[in-house]
Coordinates of C-alpha atoms in Angstrom, one line a residue:
X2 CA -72.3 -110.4 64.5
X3 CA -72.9 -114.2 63.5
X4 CA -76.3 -114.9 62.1
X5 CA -76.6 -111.1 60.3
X6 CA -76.6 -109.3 57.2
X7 CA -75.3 -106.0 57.1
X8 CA -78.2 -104.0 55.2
X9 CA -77.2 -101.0 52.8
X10 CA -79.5 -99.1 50.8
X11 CA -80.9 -100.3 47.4
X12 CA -79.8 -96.7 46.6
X13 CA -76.1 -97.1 47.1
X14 CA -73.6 -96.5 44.9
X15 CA -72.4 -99.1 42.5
X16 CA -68.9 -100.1 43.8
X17 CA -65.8 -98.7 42.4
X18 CA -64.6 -101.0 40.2
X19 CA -67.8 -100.7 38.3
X20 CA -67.2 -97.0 37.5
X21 CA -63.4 -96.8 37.2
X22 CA -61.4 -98.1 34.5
X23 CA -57.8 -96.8 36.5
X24 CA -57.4 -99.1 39.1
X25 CA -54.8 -101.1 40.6
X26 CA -57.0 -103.8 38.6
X27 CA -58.6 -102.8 35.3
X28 CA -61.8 -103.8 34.6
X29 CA -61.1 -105.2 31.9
X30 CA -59.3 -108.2 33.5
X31 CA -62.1 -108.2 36.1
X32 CA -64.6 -109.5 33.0
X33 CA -61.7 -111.4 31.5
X34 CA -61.7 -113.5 34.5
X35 CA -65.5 -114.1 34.4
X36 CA -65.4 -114.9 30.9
X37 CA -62.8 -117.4 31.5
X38 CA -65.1 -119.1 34.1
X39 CA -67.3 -122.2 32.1
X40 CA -70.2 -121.2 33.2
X41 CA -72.5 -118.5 33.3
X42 CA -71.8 -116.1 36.3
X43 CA -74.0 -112.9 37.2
X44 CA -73.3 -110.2 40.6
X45 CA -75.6 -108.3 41.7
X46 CA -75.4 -105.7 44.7
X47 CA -78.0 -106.5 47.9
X48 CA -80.6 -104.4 45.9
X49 CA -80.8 -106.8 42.8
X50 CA -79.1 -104.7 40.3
X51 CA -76.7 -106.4 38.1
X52 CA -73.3 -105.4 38.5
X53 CA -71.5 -108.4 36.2
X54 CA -72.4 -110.4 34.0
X55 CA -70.0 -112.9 32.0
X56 CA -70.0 -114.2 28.6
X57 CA -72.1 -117.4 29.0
X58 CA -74.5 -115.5 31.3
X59 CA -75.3 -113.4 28.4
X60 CA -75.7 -116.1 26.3
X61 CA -77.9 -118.0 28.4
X62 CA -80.3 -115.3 28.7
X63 CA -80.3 -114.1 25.3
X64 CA -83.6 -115.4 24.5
X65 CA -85.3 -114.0 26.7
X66 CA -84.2 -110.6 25.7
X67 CA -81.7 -110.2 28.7
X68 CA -78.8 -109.6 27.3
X69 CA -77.4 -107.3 29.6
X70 CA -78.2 -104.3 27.4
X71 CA -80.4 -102.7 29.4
X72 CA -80.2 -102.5 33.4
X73 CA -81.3 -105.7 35.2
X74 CA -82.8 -106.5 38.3
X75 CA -81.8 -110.1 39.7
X76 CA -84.9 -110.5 41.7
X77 CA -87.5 -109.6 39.4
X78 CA -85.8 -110.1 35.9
X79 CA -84.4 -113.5 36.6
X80 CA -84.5 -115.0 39.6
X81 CA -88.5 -114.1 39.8
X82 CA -88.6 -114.4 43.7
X83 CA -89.1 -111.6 46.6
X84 CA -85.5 -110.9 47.7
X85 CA -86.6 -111.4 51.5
X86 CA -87.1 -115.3 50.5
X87 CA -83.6 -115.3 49.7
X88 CA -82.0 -113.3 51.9
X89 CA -84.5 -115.6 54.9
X90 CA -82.2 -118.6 53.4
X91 CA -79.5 -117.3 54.1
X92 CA -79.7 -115.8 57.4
X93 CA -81.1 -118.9 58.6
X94 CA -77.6 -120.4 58.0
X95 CA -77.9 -121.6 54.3
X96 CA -74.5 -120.9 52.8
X97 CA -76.2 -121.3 49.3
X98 CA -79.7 -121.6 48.1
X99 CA -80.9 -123.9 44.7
X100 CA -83.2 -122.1 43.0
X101 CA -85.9 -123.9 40.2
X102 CA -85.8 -121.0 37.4
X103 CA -88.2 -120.5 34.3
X104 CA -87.2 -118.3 31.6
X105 CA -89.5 -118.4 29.2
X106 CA -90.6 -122.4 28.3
X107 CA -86.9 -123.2 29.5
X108 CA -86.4 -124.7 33.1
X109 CA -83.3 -123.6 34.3
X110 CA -81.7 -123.8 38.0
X111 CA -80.0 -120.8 40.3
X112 CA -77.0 -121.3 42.4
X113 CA -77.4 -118.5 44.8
X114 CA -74.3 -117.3 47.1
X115 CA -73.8 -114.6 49.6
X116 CA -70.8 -112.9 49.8
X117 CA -70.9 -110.7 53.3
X118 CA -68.1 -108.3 52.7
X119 CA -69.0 -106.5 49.8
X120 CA -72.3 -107.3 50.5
X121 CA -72.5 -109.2 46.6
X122 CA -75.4 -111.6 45.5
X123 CA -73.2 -114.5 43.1
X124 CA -75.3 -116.6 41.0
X125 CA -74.6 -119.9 38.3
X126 CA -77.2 -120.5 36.2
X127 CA -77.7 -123.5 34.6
X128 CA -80.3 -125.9 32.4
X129 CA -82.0 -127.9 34.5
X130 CA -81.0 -131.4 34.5
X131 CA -83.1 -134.4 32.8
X132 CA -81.9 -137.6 33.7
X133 CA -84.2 -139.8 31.1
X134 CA -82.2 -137.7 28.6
X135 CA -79.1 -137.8 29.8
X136 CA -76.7 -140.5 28.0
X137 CA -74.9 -142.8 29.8
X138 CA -71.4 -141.6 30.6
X139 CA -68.0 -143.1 32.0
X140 CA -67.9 -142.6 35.6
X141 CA -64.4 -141.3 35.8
X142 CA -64.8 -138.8 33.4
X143 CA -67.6 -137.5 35.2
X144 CA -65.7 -137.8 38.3
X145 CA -62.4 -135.9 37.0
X146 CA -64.7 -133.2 34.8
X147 CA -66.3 -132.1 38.3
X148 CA -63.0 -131.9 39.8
X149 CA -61.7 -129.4 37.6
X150 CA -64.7 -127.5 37.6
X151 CA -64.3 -127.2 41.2
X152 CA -60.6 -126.2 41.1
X153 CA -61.9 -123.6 38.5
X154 CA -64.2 -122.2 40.9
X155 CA -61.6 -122.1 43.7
X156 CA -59.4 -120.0 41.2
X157 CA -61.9 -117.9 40.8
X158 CA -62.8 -117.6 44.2
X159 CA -58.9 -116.6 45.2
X160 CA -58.8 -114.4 42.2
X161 CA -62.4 -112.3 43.4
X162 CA -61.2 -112.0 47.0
X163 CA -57.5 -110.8 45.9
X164 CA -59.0 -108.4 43.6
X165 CA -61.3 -107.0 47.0
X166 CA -58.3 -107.1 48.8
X167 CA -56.7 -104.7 46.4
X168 CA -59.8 -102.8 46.8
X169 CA -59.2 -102.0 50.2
X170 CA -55.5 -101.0 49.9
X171 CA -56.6 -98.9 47.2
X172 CA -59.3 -97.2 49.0
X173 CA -56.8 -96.5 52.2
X174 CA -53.6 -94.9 49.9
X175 CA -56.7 -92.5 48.9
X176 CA -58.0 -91.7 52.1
X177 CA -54.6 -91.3 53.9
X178 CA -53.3 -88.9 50.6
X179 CA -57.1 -87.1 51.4
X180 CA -56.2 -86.4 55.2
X181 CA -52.5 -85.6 54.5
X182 CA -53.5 -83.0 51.9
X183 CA -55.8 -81.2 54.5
X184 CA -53.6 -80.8 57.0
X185 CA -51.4 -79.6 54.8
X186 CA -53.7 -76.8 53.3
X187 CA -54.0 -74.6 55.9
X188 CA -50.4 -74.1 56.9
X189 CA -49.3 -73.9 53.5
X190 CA -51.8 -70.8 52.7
X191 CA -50.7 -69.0 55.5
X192 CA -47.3 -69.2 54.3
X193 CA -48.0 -68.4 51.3
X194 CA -50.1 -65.3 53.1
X195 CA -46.5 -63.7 55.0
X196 CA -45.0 -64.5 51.1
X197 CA -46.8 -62.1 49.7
X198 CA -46.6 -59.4 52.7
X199 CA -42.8 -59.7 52.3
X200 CA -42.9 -59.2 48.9
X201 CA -45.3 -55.8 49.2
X202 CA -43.3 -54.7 51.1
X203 CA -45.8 -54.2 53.8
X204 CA -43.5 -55.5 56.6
X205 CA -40.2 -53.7 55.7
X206 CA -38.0 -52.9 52.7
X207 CA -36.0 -55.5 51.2
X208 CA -33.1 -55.7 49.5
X209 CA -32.7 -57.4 45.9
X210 CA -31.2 -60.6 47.3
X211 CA -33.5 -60.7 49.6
X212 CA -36.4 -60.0 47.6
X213 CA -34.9 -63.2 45.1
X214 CA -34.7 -65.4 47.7
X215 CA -38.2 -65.0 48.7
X216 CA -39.5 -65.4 45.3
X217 CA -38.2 -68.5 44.6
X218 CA -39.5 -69.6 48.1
X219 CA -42.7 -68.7 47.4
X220 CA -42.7 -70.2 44.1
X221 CA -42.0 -73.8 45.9
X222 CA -44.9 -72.6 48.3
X223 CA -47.0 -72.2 45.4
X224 CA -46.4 -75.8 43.9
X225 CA -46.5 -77.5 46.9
X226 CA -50.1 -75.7 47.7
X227 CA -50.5 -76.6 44.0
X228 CA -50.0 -80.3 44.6
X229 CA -51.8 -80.0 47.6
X230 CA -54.8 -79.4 45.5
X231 CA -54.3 -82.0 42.6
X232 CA -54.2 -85.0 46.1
X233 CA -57.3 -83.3 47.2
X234 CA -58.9 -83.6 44.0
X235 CA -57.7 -86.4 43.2
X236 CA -58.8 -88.3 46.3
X237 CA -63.0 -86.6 45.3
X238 CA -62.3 -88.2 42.8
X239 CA -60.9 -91.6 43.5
X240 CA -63.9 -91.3 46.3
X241 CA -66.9 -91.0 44.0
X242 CA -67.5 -87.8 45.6
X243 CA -67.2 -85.4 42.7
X244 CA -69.9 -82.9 42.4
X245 CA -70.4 -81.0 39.6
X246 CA -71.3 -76.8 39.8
X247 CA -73.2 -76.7 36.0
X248 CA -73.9 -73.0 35.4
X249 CA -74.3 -70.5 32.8
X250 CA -70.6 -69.6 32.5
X251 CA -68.5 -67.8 29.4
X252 CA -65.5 -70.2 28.6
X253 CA -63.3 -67.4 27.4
X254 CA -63.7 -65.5 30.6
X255 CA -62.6 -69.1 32.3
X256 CA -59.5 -69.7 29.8
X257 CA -58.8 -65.7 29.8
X258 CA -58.6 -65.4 33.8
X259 CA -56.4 -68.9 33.7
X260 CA -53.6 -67.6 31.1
X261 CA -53.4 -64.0 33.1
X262 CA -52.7 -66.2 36.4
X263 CA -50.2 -68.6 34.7
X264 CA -48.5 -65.5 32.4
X265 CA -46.1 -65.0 35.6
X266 CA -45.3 -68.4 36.2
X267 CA -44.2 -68.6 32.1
X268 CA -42.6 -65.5 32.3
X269 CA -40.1 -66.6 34.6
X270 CA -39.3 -69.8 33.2
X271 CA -38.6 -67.7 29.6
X272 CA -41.3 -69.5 28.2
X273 CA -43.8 -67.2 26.0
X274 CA -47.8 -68.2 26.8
X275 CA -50.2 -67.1 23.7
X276 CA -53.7 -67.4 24.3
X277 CA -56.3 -66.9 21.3
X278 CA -60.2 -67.5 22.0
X279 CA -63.1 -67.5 19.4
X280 CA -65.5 -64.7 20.2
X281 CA -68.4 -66.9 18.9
X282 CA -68.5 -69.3 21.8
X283 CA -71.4 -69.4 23.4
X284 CA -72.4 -69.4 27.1
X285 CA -73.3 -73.1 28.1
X286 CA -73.8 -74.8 31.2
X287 CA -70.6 -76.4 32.6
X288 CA -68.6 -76.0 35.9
X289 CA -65.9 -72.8 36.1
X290 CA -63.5 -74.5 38.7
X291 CA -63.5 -77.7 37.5
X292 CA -63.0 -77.3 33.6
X293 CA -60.4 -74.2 34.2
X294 CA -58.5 -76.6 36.5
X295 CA -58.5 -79.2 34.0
X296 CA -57.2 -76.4 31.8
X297 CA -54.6 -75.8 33.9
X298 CA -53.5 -79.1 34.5
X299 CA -52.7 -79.0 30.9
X300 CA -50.9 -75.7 31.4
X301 CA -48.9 -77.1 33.9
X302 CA -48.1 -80.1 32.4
X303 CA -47.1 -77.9 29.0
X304 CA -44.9 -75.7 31.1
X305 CA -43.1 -78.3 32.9
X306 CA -42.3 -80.0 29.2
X307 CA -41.1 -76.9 27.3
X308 CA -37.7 -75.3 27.6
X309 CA -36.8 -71.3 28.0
X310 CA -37.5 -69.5 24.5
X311 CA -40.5 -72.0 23.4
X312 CA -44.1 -71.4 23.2
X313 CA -47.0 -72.9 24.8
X314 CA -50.5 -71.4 23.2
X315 CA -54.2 -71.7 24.7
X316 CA -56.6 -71.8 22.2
X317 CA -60.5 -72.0 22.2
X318 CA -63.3 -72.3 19.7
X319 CA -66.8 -74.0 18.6
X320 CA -66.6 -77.5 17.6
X321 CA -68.9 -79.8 16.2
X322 CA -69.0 -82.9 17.6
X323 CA -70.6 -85.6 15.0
X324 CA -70.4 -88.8 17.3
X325 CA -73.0 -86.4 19.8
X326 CA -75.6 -86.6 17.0
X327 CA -75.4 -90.0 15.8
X328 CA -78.8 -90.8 16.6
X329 CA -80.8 -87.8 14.4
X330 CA -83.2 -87.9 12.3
X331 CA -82.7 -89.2 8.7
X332 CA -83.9 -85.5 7.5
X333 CA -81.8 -83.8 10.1
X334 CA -78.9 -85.5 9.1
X335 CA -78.9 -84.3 5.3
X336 CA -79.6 -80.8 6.7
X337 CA -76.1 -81.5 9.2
X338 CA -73.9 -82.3 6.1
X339 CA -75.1 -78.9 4.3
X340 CA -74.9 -76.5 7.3
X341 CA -73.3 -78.1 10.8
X342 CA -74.3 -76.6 13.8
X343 CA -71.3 -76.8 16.9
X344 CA -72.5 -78.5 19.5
X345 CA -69.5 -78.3 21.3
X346 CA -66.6 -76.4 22.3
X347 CA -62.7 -77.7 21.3
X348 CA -60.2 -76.0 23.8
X349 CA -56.4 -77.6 23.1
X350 CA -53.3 -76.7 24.7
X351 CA -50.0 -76.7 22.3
X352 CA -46.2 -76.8 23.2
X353 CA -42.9 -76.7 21.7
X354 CA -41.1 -79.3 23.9
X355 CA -39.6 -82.3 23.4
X356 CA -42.7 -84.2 22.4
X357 CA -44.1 -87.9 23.8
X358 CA -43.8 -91.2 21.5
X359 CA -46.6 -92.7 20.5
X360 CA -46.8 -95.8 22.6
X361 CA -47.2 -93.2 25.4
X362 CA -50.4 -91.7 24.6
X363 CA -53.0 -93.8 26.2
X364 CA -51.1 -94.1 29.4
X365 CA -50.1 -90.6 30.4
X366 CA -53.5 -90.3 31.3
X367 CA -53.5 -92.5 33.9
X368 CA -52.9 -92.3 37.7
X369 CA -49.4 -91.9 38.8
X370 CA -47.8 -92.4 35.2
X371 CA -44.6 -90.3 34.4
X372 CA -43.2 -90.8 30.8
X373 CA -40.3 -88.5 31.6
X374 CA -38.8 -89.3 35.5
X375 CA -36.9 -85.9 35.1
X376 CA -39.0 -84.0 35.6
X377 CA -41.7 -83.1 39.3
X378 CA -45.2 -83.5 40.1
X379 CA -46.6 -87.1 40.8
X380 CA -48.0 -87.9 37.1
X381 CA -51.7 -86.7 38.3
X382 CA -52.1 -83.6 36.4
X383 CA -53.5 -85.7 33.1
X384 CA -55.4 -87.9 35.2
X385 CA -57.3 -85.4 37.0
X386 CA -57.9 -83.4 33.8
X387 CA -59.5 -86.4 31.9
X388 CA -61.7 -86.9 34.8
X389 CA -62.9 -83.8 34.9
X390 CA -63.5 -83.4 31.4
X391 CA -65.5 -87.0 31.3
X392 CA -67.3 -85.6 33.8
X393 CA -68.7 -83.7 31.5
X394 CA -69.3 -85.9 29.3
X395 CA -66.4 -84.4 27.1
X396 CA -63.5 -86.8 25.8
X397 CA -59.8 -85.7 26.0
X398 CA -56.6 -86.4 23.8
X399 CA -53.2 -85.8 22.5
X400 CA -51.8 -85.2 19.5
X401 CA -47.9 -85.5 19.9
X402 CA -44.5 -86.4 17.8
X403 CA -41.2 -87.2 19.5
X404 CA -39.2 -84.2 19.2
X405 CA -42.1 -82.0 17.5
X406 CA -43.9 -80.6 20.5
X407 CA -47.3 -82.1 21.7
X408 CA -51.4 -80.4 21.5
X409 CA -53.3 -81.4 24.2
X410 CA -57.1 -81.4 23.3
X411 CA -60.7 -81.5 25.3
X412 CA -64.1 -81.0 24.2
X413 CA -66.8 -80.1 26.1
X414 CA -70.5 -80.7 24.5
X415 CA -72.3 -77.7 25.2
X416 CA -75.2 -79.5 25.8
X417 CA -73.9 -81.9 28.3
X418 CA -77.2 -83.2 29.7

């Protein structure tokens, strides 16, 4: 509809590239790009609240105390104007709107866009210009200096709505894995229900053959319905719809329950699972499904990675965390170095297989990243787990040596408020 804003509520959800740092494009390059810009550049959502903010934008409103820092609100922090004078200019067919700012005893002037799509406010700041100050300049420098900073911009421009366009291919490949994954669901459980009725024997005797042949069927029943799950997970994830379950819950009856439903799945690979678990861990809040699938992720990933006759051991204990206590007390802290308390809880997961280089560390815990192509799964297992664990406010790592076997390990703060 020409003429109209699209309203969404001041309440929304910041957008996705805000909050991931997986994307098709990081982050990181995101701000690079800003930075690059020679001038200072701020987005906010419809609501006012900052979203980006380059280099020279940080600068420029350093003395006032903006830097950034803390959250900002464009309309009332900067701009000082109701948004409804704004957004009045530009649904009356302003395609930008000049703005006199005052920051402080420095008059500065607002460039303020619209961009309708992602329903963005994008705004230049700048010092406002004295002409009796001014010195006299060469005409085509000024002329030639103005056209690059317009190419710049147009860069800029192409680079912002490439990036959105990413976005959206992004955002479909996650909703078309979400729908494929639930209508596969339901047929695959009920195959996997007439599995296990064969296999009773409820339905007839079977022979040994045929009692083989079914198991290994329902073992690729069991990974399909298994990577069934990680898409549907994945997808919660990838949609900013992850809600965590925090309860009162005992870790080692989490872990425990995990190894006795993987201790098949070893034992008929020939690998031998150990599990050890520190009676002194505490019950603390955190979420049983999501933390033992991340668990298991690493299980899986373990199992996949070790051949017949190695060993893949679960372990669990109290931790103490010191980055989570960084800001104590002077008087606190002497009493911390005599006598630490955990604070947290250090589960790890260690194999005997071939082991993963170190240039490979950061990366296998990204989204579709496979360091060894031999082997199955779509490289999401990691992913998923370090999501779920920094959902949590945990952290997640590895510990590995080509050819010495790798030890995968989370913490989770047992006071993750």
């Amino acid at each position: 509809m020409s003429g109209e804003i699209a309203t969404t509520p001041e309440s929304a959800e910041r957008p996705a590239f805000a909050e991931r740092a997986s994307d098709m494009l990081p982050v990181s390059l995101v701000h690079g790009l800003m930075d690059a810009v020679d001038t200072s550049l701020l987005v906010a959502d419809r609501g006012g609240r900052v979203l980006l903010m380059n280099h020279r934008a940080r600068q420029f409103l350093l003395p006032e105390g903006l830097d950034g820092q803390d959250p900002l609100n464009l309309f009332e922090n900067i701009l000082k104007v109701p948004a409804k004078q704004i957004f009045k200019l530009i649904e009356s067919g302003e395609h930008r709107v000049e703005l006199d700012v005052h920051l402080g005893e420095t008059k500065s002037r607002a460039l303020v866009k619209w961009m309708p799509e992602p329903d963005w406010i994008i705004v230049q700041l700048e010092l406002a210009s004295k002409e009796h100050d001014a010195p006299a300049s060469d005409a085509g420098t000024q002329i030639t200096v103005q056209e690059l900073l317009q190419e710049r911009e147009i860069t800029y421009r192409n680079l912002l709505a490439a990036y959105l366009k990413l976005q959206e291919v992004n955002r479909q490949k996650t909703v078309f894995l979400a729908s494929a994954a639930h209508e596969l669901k339901t047929p695959l459980a009920v195959i996997k229900g007439y599995y296990d009725l064969l296999l009773t024997g409820s339905l007839g005797r079977l022979s040994d053959k045929q009692q083989d042949i079914l198991e290994e069927s329902k073992d690729s029943c069991e990974r399909l319905v298994r990577l069934v799950s990680m898409f549907l997970n994945y997808s919660a994830l990838e949609s900013g719809k992850l809600v965590l379950q925090l309860r009162e819950n005992d870790l080692r009856d989490c872990l425990d329950e995990l190894s006795k439903r993987w201790s098949e799945a070893f034992q008929r690979k020939g690998v031998k699972l150990e599990a050890s678990f520190d009676p002194s861990i505490p019950t603390f809040r955190f979420d049983y499904q999501k933390v033992q699938q991340a668990a298991a992720n690493l299980l899986d990933n373990s199992l996949k990675h070790t051949p017949a006759g190695g060993t893949v051991t679960l372990r669990a204990g109290p931790h103490f965390w010191e980055r989570r206590v960084a800001g104590v007390e002077p008087v606190q802290e002497r009493r911390r170095f005599r006598l630490p308390r955990p604070n947290s809880v250090e589960v790890s997961v260690t194999d005997s297989g071939p082991g993963i280089a170190a240039e490979h560390h950061q990366e296998i815990f990204e989204d579709f990243v496979r360091v060894d192509r031999n082997t199955s799964g779509m490289g999401l297992g990691l992913a998923i787990a370090k999501r779920l664990i920094q959902a949590h406010r945990g952290k997640i790592w590895v510990e590995s040596e080509h050819q010495r076997g790798s030890t995968f390990t989370f913490l989770l703060p047992m006071d993750p408020s």
